[in-house]
Amino acid sequence: MELKDKKILVVGLAKTGVAVTRFLAERGALVTVTDMRDEEALKDVLAELSDLDLCLELGRHVPYSFLMADLIVVSPGVPMDIKPLEMARAQKRRVVSEVELASWFIEAPMVAITGTNGKTTTTTLTGEIFKGCGFDTFVGGNIGNPLIELAMSGERVERVVVELSSFQLEGIESFRPHVAVLLNLTEDHLDRYHSFQEYIDAKLRIFENQGAEDFAVLNIDDPLVAACATRLKARLFPMSRFHELKEGISYRDGFITFAHDGKVLRFGTDGFKLKGVHNLDNIMASMASTLLMRCDGDCAYASVKEFKGLPHRMEFVEEVNGVAYYEDSKGTNVGSVVKSLESFDSGITLIAGGKDKGGSYEPLVQLVSDRVSHLVLIGEARERMHQALGDLTDTRFADTLEEAVDIARRVTQPGGVVLFSPACSSFDMFKNYEERAERFKAAVRAAKEAEGK
């Protein structure tokens, strides 16, 4: 699409909106930016854009601007069902997400990764494998750098790996990855979506524009994901920890097997630094994606063995008085916490709670009953979590994360595990999940210092 002199409206001025605004303005578009926050709240962001000639509509959305735009680009944090956007679509205005816009200017083959849990680890590892095998690679999307930054840089890369949220996928038109990965589907973001099915439908858009020469990597151990196979136009490439596959990637008895068009590669998992059953899924998805896109098997395997994982995802913090403390602040939904609890057999003190996201806590019931000795609840969600889980084990309330760590320290026996995996977002008590993670780790280290005195 030719951008020069086009009237383009950017909705939302978070990191992605800033990058989109600069990209459009530098290509001669007539850019209007709108955000419900006022100029004072956005002063730092506006300073980044002060060299550009922009029309600013802050503290409100002006319907006229939506109705007169040639193109509307929506940031991921802005719901697609706000009234001005509905009015614009009704008048046949073109409404897209940032990843859709970026894809118009990117030619390199792309791996796109979505799912409720494991996206960031899988995306990062996939990028590391490509780089380790000698491909110039851009890694971004919902992780780190917006995809539009690659388009803006003009850099010529050989591979693109992009993590996609359901929000980003809502606004695609022609976006088409060569390999699309769906890791899992569990309830999430029901504070934004009207139903779980609406959330699933947004995720499935990742496959919408693929053709017969593309690949869809599906985790068929997840029944909701497996059910999507009949809707694909791309070539199905299944993955499983529970079933041996003649075509696909699977795990059995300490080995991952990649089988494709008569070629079979086997990789032992003993030397992997990335631990946890859920990470086997992430590893298999990364290996499938990269091996399908011409990475050498030995080279890919070497990159996997070197990968240590990411902060805030089942990160070991300290051992205090014979108790291991794990920080899983990125566990912001129930499905993620299920995977974390499955990593330990018993003796768990689980610290959970935060801003409720509207999903059911039912998937945690059996695991809490079987493996959790103590449950410490914090945040806005604690009453609802108590109603769902409180009768299953010894359950206590804490007003702060530091108090929760102190309770956990007092009740957990040597040999046990304290797991901070909230099942909720952080925004009731913290700026983001990173700040929440650092507060937990600081509290654990303070507890260790106290034990040493």
Coordinates of C-alpha atoms in Angstrom, one line a residue:
M1 CA 0.0 0.0 0.0
E2 CA 1.3 3.5 -0.9
L3 CA 1.3 5.5 2.3
K4 CA 2.3 9.0 1.1
D5 CA -0.5 11.5 1.6
K6 CA -2.9 8.9 3.0
K7 CA -5.0 10.0 6.0
I8 CA -4.1 7.4 8.6
L9 CA -5.4 7.2 12.2
V10 CA -3.3 5.5 14.8
V11 CA -5.3 4.4 17.8
G12 CA -3.4 4.0 21.1
L13 CA 0.0 5.4 22.0
A14 CA 1.8 2.6 23.8
K15 CA 5.1 1.3 22.5
T16 CA 3.6 -0.2 19.4
G17 CA 1.6 2.9 18.6
V18 CA 4.7 5.1 18.9
A19 CA 6.6 2.8 16.4
V20 CA 3.7 2.8 14.0
T21 CA 3.3 6.5 14.1
R22 CA 6.9 7.1 13.3
F23 CA 6.9 4.6 10.5
L24 CA 3.9 6.2 8.9
A25 CA 5.0 9.8 9.3
E26 CA 8.4 9.1 7.9
R27 CA 6.8 7.6 4.8
G28 CA 4.7 10.8 4.1
A29 CA 1.4 9.7 5.6
L30 CA -0.9 12.3 7.1
V31 CA -1.0 10.9 10.6
T32 CA -3.6 11.5 13.3
V33 CA -3.0 9.9 16.7
T34 CA -5.8 9.3 19.2
D35 CA -5.6 8.0 22.8
M36 CA -8.0 8.2 25.7
R37 CA -5.2 9.4 27.9
D38 CA -4.6 13.1 28.1
E39 CA -1.5 15.1 27.2
E40 CA -0.1 15.1 30.7
A41 CA -0.3 11.3 31.0
L42 CA 1.4 10.9 27.6
K43 CA 4.1 13.6 28.0
D44 CA 7.0 11.2 27.9
V45 CA 5.6 9.4 24.8
L46 CA 4.9 12.7 23.0
A47 CA 8.4 13.8 23.6
E48 CA 9.6 10.8 21.5
L49 CA 7.4 12.0 18.7
S50 CA 8.1 15.8 19.0
D51 CA 10.1 15.9 15.7
L52 CA 7.1 14.7 13.7
D53 CA 4.2 16.7 12.1
L54 CA 1.2 15.0 13.7
C55 CA -2.4 15.8 14.5
L56 CA -3.1 14.8 18.2
E57 CA -6.5 13.9 19.6
L58 CA -5.9 13.1 23.2
G59 CA -8.2 12.4 26.1
R60 CA -11.0 11.4 23.7
H61 CA -11.8 9.7 20.4
V62 CA -13.2 12.0 17.7
P63 CA -15.7 9.9 15.6
Y64 CA -15.1 12.2 12.5
S65 CA -11.4 11.1 12.4
F66 CA -12.4 7.5 12.4
L67 CA -14.9 7.9 9.6
M68 CA -12.6 10.0 7.4
A69 CA -9.4 7.9 7.6
D70 CA -8.1 6.0 4.6
L71 CA -6.6 3.5 7.1
I72 CA -6.9 2.9 10.9
V73 CA -4.1 1.1 12.7
V74 CA -5.0 -0.2 16.1
S75 CA -2.5 -0.9 18.9
P76 CA -2.8 -4.3 20.7
G77 CA -4.1 -2.8 24.0
V78 CA -7.2 -1.2 22.3
P79 CA -10.3 -3.4 22.0
M80 CA -11.5 -3.8 18.5
D81 CA -15.2 -3.4 19.6
I82 CA -15.0 0.2 20.9
K83 CA -17.8 2.3 19.3
P84 CA -15.6 4.5 17.0
L85 CA -14.0 1.4 15.4
E86 CA -17.4 -0.2 14.9
M87 CA -18.7 3.0 13.3
A88 CA -15.6 3.1 11.0
R89 CA -16.0 -0.6 9.9
A90 CA -19.7 0.0 9.2
Q91 CA -18.6 2.8 6.8
K92 CA -16.1 0.5 5.1
R93 CA -13.1 2.1 6.6
R94 CA -10.0 -0.2 6.6
V95 CA -9.1 -1.2 10.2
V96 CA -5.9 -3.3 10.8
S97 CA -3.4 -4.2 13.5
E98 CA 0.2 -3.2 13.6
V99 CA 1.4 -6.7 12.6
E100 CA -0.8 -6.6 9.5
L101 CA 0.6 -3.2 8.5
A102 CA 4.2 -4.4 9.1
S103 CA 3.7 -7.6 7.0
W104 CA 3.0 -5.5 3.9
F105 CA 6.7 -4.4 4.0
I106 CA 8.4 -7.7 5.0
E107 CA 9.5 -10.3 2.5
A108 CA 11.5 -12.7 4.7
P109 CA 9.9 -16.1 5.5
M110 CA 8.1 -16.0 8.8
V111 CA 7.3 -18.2 11.8
A112 CA 4.4 -16.9 13.8
I113 CA 3.7 -18.3 17.2
T114 CA 0.5 -18.1 19.4
G115 CA -1.2 -19.9 22.2
T116 CA -2.3 -19.1 25.7
N117 CA 1.0 -20.2 27.3
G118 CA 4.6 -20.7 26.3
K119 CA 4.6 -18.2 23.4
T120 CA 7.5 -16.1 24.6
T121 CA 9.8 -19.0 25.4
T122 CA 9.0 -20.7 22.1
T123 CA 9.5 -17.5 20.1
T124 CA 12.8 -16.7 21.8
L125 CA 14.1 -20.3 21.4
T126 CA 13.1 -20.4 17.7
G127 CA 15.0 -17.2 17.1
E128 CA 18.1 -18.6 18.9
I129 CA 18.0 -21.7 16.7
F130 CA 17.8 -19.7 13.5
K131 CA 20.6 -17.4 14.6
G132 CA 22.7 -20.4 15.8
C133 CA 22.3 -22.0 12.4
G134 CA 23.5 -18.9 10.6
F135 CA 20.4 -17.1 9.6
D136 CA 20.1 -13.3 10.0
T137 CA 16.9 -13.3 12.1
F138 CA 14.5 -10.7 13.5
V139 CA 12.6 -11.7 16.7
G140 CA 9.7 -9.6 17.9
G141 CA 5.9 -9.0 17.9
N142 CA 4.3 -9.4 21.3
I143 CA 7.8 -9.9 22.7
G144 CA 10.3 -7.1 22.7
N145 CA 10.3 -5.1 19.5
P146 CA 7.1 -4.5 17.5
L147 CA 7.2 -6.1 14.1
I148 CA 6.8 -2.6 12.5
E149 CA 10.4 -1.8 13.7
L150 CA 11.7 -4.3 11.2
A151 CA 9.8 -2.7 8.4
M152 CA 11.0 0.7 9.6
S153 CA 14.6 -0.3 9.7
G154 CA 14.8 -1.5 6.1
E155 CA 17.1 -4.3 7.4
R156 CA 17.1 -7.3 5.1
V157 CA 16.9 -10.5 7.2
E158 CA 16.6 -14.1 6.2
R159 CA 14.1 -15.2 8.9
V160 CA 11.4 -13.5 11.0
V161 CA 10.0 -15.0 14.2
V162 CA 7.0 -13.2 15.7
E163 CA 5.0 -13.9 18.9
L164 CA 1.3 -13.0 18.4
S165 CA -1.4 -12.3 21.0
S166 CA -5.1 -12.7 20.3
F167 CA -5.3 -8.9 20.3
Q168 CA -2.8 -8.6 17.4
L169 CA -4.5 -11.3 15.4
E170 CA -7.9 -9.6 15.6
G171 CA -6.8 -7.0 13.1
I172 CA -5.1 -9.0 10.3
E173 CA -6.3 -9.2 6.7
S174 CA -3.5 -10.8 4.6
F175 CA -0.9 -11.6 7.2
R176 CA 0.6 -15.0 6.2
P177 CA 3.4 -16.8 8.0
H178 CA 5.1 -19.7 6.3
V179 CA 5.0 -21.7 9.6
A180 CA 2.2 -20.9 12.1
V181 CA 2.3 -22.5 15.6
L182 CA -0.6 -23.0 18.0
L183 CA 0.7 -24.2 21.4
N184 CA -2.4 -24.5 23.5
L185 CA -5.8 -23.0 24.3
T186 CA -7.0 -22.3 27.8
E187 CA -9.3 -19.6 29.2
D188 CA -7.6 -16.2 29.2
H189 CA -8.5 -12.5 28.7
L190 CA -12.2 -13.1 29.4
D191 CA -12.1 -9.6 30.9
R192 CA -11.8 -8.4 27.2
Y193 CA -13.7 -11.2 25.2
H194 CA -17.4 -11.9 25.5
S195 CA -16.7 -15.7 25.5
F196 CA -14.0 -18.3 25.4
Q197 CA -15.0 -19.1 21.9
E198 CA -14.4 -15.5 20.8
Y199 CA -10.9 -15.7 22.2
I200 CA -10.3 -19.0 20.4
D201 CA -11.5 -17.6 17.1
A202 CA -9.1 -14.7 17.5
K203 CA -6.2 -17.1 18.0
L204 CA -7.2 -19.3 15.0
R205 CA -6.8 -16.3 12.6
I206 CA -3.1 -17.1 12.6
F207 CA -3.9 -19.8 10.0
E208 CA -6.4 -17.8 8.0
N209 CA -4.3 -16.8 5.0
Q210 CA -2.0 -19.8 4.8
G211 CA -1.9 -22.0 1.7
A212 CA -1.0 -25.6 0.9
E213 CA 2.7 -24.8 0.8
D214 CA 2.7 -23.5 4.4
F215 CA 2.8 -25.4 7.6
A216 CA 0.6 -25.4 10.7
V217 CA 2.3 -26.8 13.8
L218 CA -0.4 -27.9 16.2
N219 CA -0.1 -29.4 19.7
I220 CA -2.5 -32.3 19.3
D221 CA -2.3 -33.2 23.0
D222 CA -4.6 -30.2 23.6
P223 CA -8.0 -31.3 22.4
L224 CA -9.1 -27.7 21.6
V225 CA -6.0 -27.3 19.4
A226 CA -6.4 -30.7 17.8
A227 CA -10.0 -29.8 16.8
C228 CA -8.6 -27.0 14.6
A229 CA -6.9 -29.4 12.3
T230 CA -9.9 -29.9 10.0
R231 CA -10.1 -26.1 9.4
L232 CA -6.6 -25.7 8.0
K233 CA -5.6 -24.9 4.4
A234 CA -1.9 -25.3 5.3
R235 CA -0.1 -28.6 5.7
L236 CA -0.6 -30.0 9.2
F237 CA 2.5 -30.8 11.2
P238 CA 1.4 -32.2 14.6
M239 CA 3.4 -32.3 17.8
S240 CA 2.8 -34.6 20.8
R241 CA 4.3 -35.7 24.1
F242 CA 1.9 -38.6 24.4
H243 CA 1.7 -40.1 20.9
E244 CA 4.4 -41.3 18.5
L245 CA 3.9 -39.7 15.1
K246 CA 4.8 -41.0 11.7
E247 CA 4.7 -37.3 10.4
G248 CA 5.3 -34.6 13.0
I249 CA 7.4 -34.1 16.1
S250 CA 6.9 -36.2 19.2
Y251 CA 8.5 -37.2 22.5
R252 CA 9.0 -40.6 24.1
D253 CA 11.4 -42.1 26.6
G254 CA 13.8 -39.2 26.7
F255 CA 14.0 -38.6 23.0
I256 CA 12.4 -36.1 20.6
T257 CA 11.7 -37.5 17.1
F258 CA 11.2 -35.2 14.1
A259 CA 9.7 -37.1 11.1
H260 CA 9.0 -35.3 7.9
D261 CA 8.6 -36.6 4.3
G262 CA 10.5 -39.8 5.1
K263 CA 13.3 -38.0 7.0
V264 CA 13.7 -39.0 10.7
L265 CA 15.9 -37.2 13.3
R266 CA 16.2 -38.1 17.0
F267 CA 17.4 -35.9 19.8
G268 CA 18.1 -36.9 23.4
T269 CA 16.7 -34.5 26.0
D270 CA 19.0 -35.3 28.9
G271 CA 21.3 -32.4 28.3
F272 CA 18.6 -29.8 28.1
K273 CA 19.0 -26.8 30.5
L274 CA 15.3 -25.9 29.9
K275 CA 13.4 -28.0 32.4
G276 CA 9.7 -28.7 33.0
V277 CA 7.2 -30.8 31.0
H278 CA 5.6 -27.7 29.5
N279 CA 8.9 -26.7 28.1
L280 CA 9.1 -30.0 26.1
D281 CA 6.1 -28.6 24.2
N282 CA 8.0 -25.3 23.6
I283 CA 11.2 -27.1 22.5
M284 CA 9.3 -29.3 20.1
A285 CA 7.5 -26.4 18.6
S286 CA 10.7 -24.5 18.1
M287 CA 12.5 -27.4 16.6
A288 CA 9.6 -28.2 14.3
S289 CA 9.5 -24.6 13.0
T290 CA 13.2 -24.3 12.4
L291 CA 13.7 -27.7 10.9
L292 CA 10.8 -27.2 8.5
M293 CA 12.6 -24.0 7.4
R294 CA 16.0 -25.5 6.5
C295 CA 17.9 -25.5 9.8
D296 CA 20.4 -28.3 10.2
G297 CA 19.4 -30.9 12.8
D298 CA 22.8 -30.9 14.7
C299 CA 22.9 -27.1 14.7
A300 CA 19.4 -26.8 16.0
Y301 CA 20.0 -29.4 18.7
A302 CA 23.1 -27.5 19.9
S303 CA 21.1 -24.3 20.2
V304 CA 18.4 -26.0 22.2
K305 CA 20.9 -27.6 24.6
E306 CA 22.4 -24.1 25.3
F307 CA 19.1 -22.4 25.9
K308 CA 18.5 -21.6 29.6
G309 CA 15.0 -20.2 29.4
L310 CA 13.7 -16.7 30.3
P311 CA 13.3 -14.8 33.5
H312 CA 10.0 -14.9 35.4
R313 CA 9.0 -18.3 34.0
M314 CA 9.6 -21.0 36.6
E315 CA 12.8 -19.3 37.6
F316 CA 14.6 -20.8 40.5
V317 CA 15.3 -18.0 43.0
E318 CA 16.9 -19.4 46.2
E319 CA 16.9 -22.3 48.6
V320 CA 16.0 -21.2 52.1
N321 CA 16.1 -23.6 55.1
G322 CA 15.8 -26.6 52.7
V323 CA 12.9 -25.1 50.8
A324 CA 13.3 -24.2 47.0
Y325 CA 11.6 -21.0 45.9
Y326 CA 10.4 -20.6 42.3
E327 CA 9.2 -17.4 40.7
D328 CA 6.7 -17.8 37.9
S329 CA 5.2 -14.3 37.7
K330 CA 4.5 -14.7 34.0
G331 CA 2.0 -17.4 35.0
T332 CA -0.9 -14.9 34.5
N333 CA -3.6 -17.4 33.6
V334 CA -4.9 -20.7 34.9
G335 CA -3.4 -22.9 32.1
S336 CA 0.0 -21.6 32.8
V337 CA -0.3 -22.4 36.5
V338 CA -1.4 -25.9 35.6
K339 CA 1.8 -26.5 33.8
S340 CA 3.9 -25.1 36.6
L341 CA 2.2 -27.3 39.3
E342 CA 2.7 -30.4 37.1
S343 CA 6.5 -29.8 37.4
F344 CA 6.4 -30.8 41.1
D345 CA 4.9 -34.0 42.7
S346 CA 3.9 -32.7 46.1
G347 CA 4.8 -30.5 49.0
I348 CA 4.0 -27.2 47.2
T349 CA 3.2 -24.0 48.9
L350 CA 1.5 -22.0 46.1
I351 CA 1.3 -18.2 46.3
A352 CA -1.4 -17.0 43.9
G353 CA -3.8 -14.1 43.1
G354 CA -3.8 -10.7 41.6
K355 CA -6.2 -9.0 39.2
D356 CA -8.8 -11.5 38.2
K357 CA -9.1 -12.2 34.4
G358 CA -12.6 -13.8 34.5
G359 CA -11.7 -17.5 33.7
S360 CA -12.6 -20.6 35.7
Y361 CA -10.3 -21.9 38.3
E362 CA -11.7 -25.4 37.9
P363 CA -8.6 -26.8 36.0
L364 CA -6.6 -26.2 39.2
V365 CA -8.8 -28.2 41.5
Q366 CA -7.3 -31.6 41.1
L367 CA -3.7 -30.4 41.2
V368 CA -4.2 -28.2 44.2
S369 CA -5.9 -31.1 46.0
D370 CA -3.2 -33.6 45.1
R371 CA 0.0 -31.5 45.2
V372 CA -0.5 -28.2 47.1
S373 CA 0.0 -28.4 50.9
H374 CA -0.5 -24.7 51.5
L375 CA -2.2 -22.0 49.4
V376 CA -1.5 -18.3 50.1
L377 CA -3.8 -15.9 48.3
I378 CA -3.2 -12.2 47.5
G379 CA -4.8 -9.4 45.5
E380 CA -8.3 -8.7 44.1
A381 CA -8.9 -12.3 43.0
R382 CA -8.3 -13.9 46.4
E383 CA -11.9 -14.2 47.5
R384 CA -13.0 -15.8 44.2
M385 CA -10.0 -18.1 44.3
H386 CA -10.8 -19.0 47.9
Q387 CA -14.3 -19.9 46.9
A388 CA -13.0 -22.2 44.1
L389 CA -9.9 -23.7 45.9
G390 CA -9.9 -22.8 49.5
D391 CA -11.5 -26.0 50.8
L392 CA -9.0 -28.2 49.1
T393 CA -5.9 -27.5 51.2
D394 CA -4.7 -25.2 54.0
T395 CA -5.5 -21.7 52.7
R396 CA -4.4 -18.3 54.0
F397 CA -4.7 -14.7 53.0
A398 CA -2.0 -12.1 52.8
D399 CA -2.3 -8.4 52.2
T400 CA 1.1 -8.0 50.5
L401 CA 3.4 -10.2 48.5
E402 CA 6.0 -9.8 51.2
E403 CA 3.5 -11.1 53.8
A404 CA 2.7 -14.0 51.5
V405 CA 6.4 -15.0 51.3
D406 CA 6.7 -14.7 55.1
I407 CA 3.7 -17.0 55.6
A408 CA 5.1 -19.5 53.0
R409 CA 8.5 -19.5 54.8
R410 CA 6.8 -20.4 58.1
V411 CA 4.5 -23.1 56.9
T412 CA 6.6 -24.9 54.3
Q413 CA 8.6 -27.9 55.5
P414 CA 12.2 -28.6 54.4
G415 CA 12.2 -30.5 51.1
G416 CA 9.1 -28.6 50.0
V417 CA 8.7 -26.0 47.3
V418 CA 7.3 -22.4 47.4
L419 CA 5.9 -21.6 44.0
F420 CA 4.8 -18.0 43.1
S421 CA 2.5 -18.6 40.1
P422 CA -0.3 -16.0 40.3
A423 CA -2.9 -17.2 37.7
C424 CA -3.8 -13.5 37.5
S425 CA -2.5 -10.3 36.0
S426 CA -0.4 -8.0 38.1
F427 CA -2.2 -4.7 37.6
D428 CA -4.1 -4.6 40.9
M429 CA -0.9 -4.3 43.0
F430 CA 2.0 -3.8 40.6
K431 CA 3.0 -1.9 37.4
N432 CA 3.6 -5.2 35.5
Y433 CA 4.6 -8.8 36.0
E434 CA 8.3 -7.9 36.0
E435 CA 7.9 -5.6 39.0
R436 CA 5.9 -8.3 40.7
A437 CA 8.6 -10.8 40.0
E438 CA 11.4 -8.6 41.4
R439 CA 9.3 -7.9 44.6
F440 CA 8.9 -11.7 45.1
K441 CA 12.6 -12.3 44.6
A442 CA 13.6 -9.5 46.9
A443 CA 11.3 -10.9 49.6
V444 CA 12.8 -14.4 49.2
R445 CA 16.3 -13.0 49.5
A446 CA 15.4 -11.0 52.6
A447 CA 14.0 -14.2 54.1
K448 CA 17.3 -16.0 53.4
E449 CA 19.3 -13.2 55.0
A450 CA 17.0 -13.4 58.0
E451 CA 17.5 -17.2 58.3
G452 CA 21.3 -16.6 58.3
K453 CA 21.3 -14.3 61.2

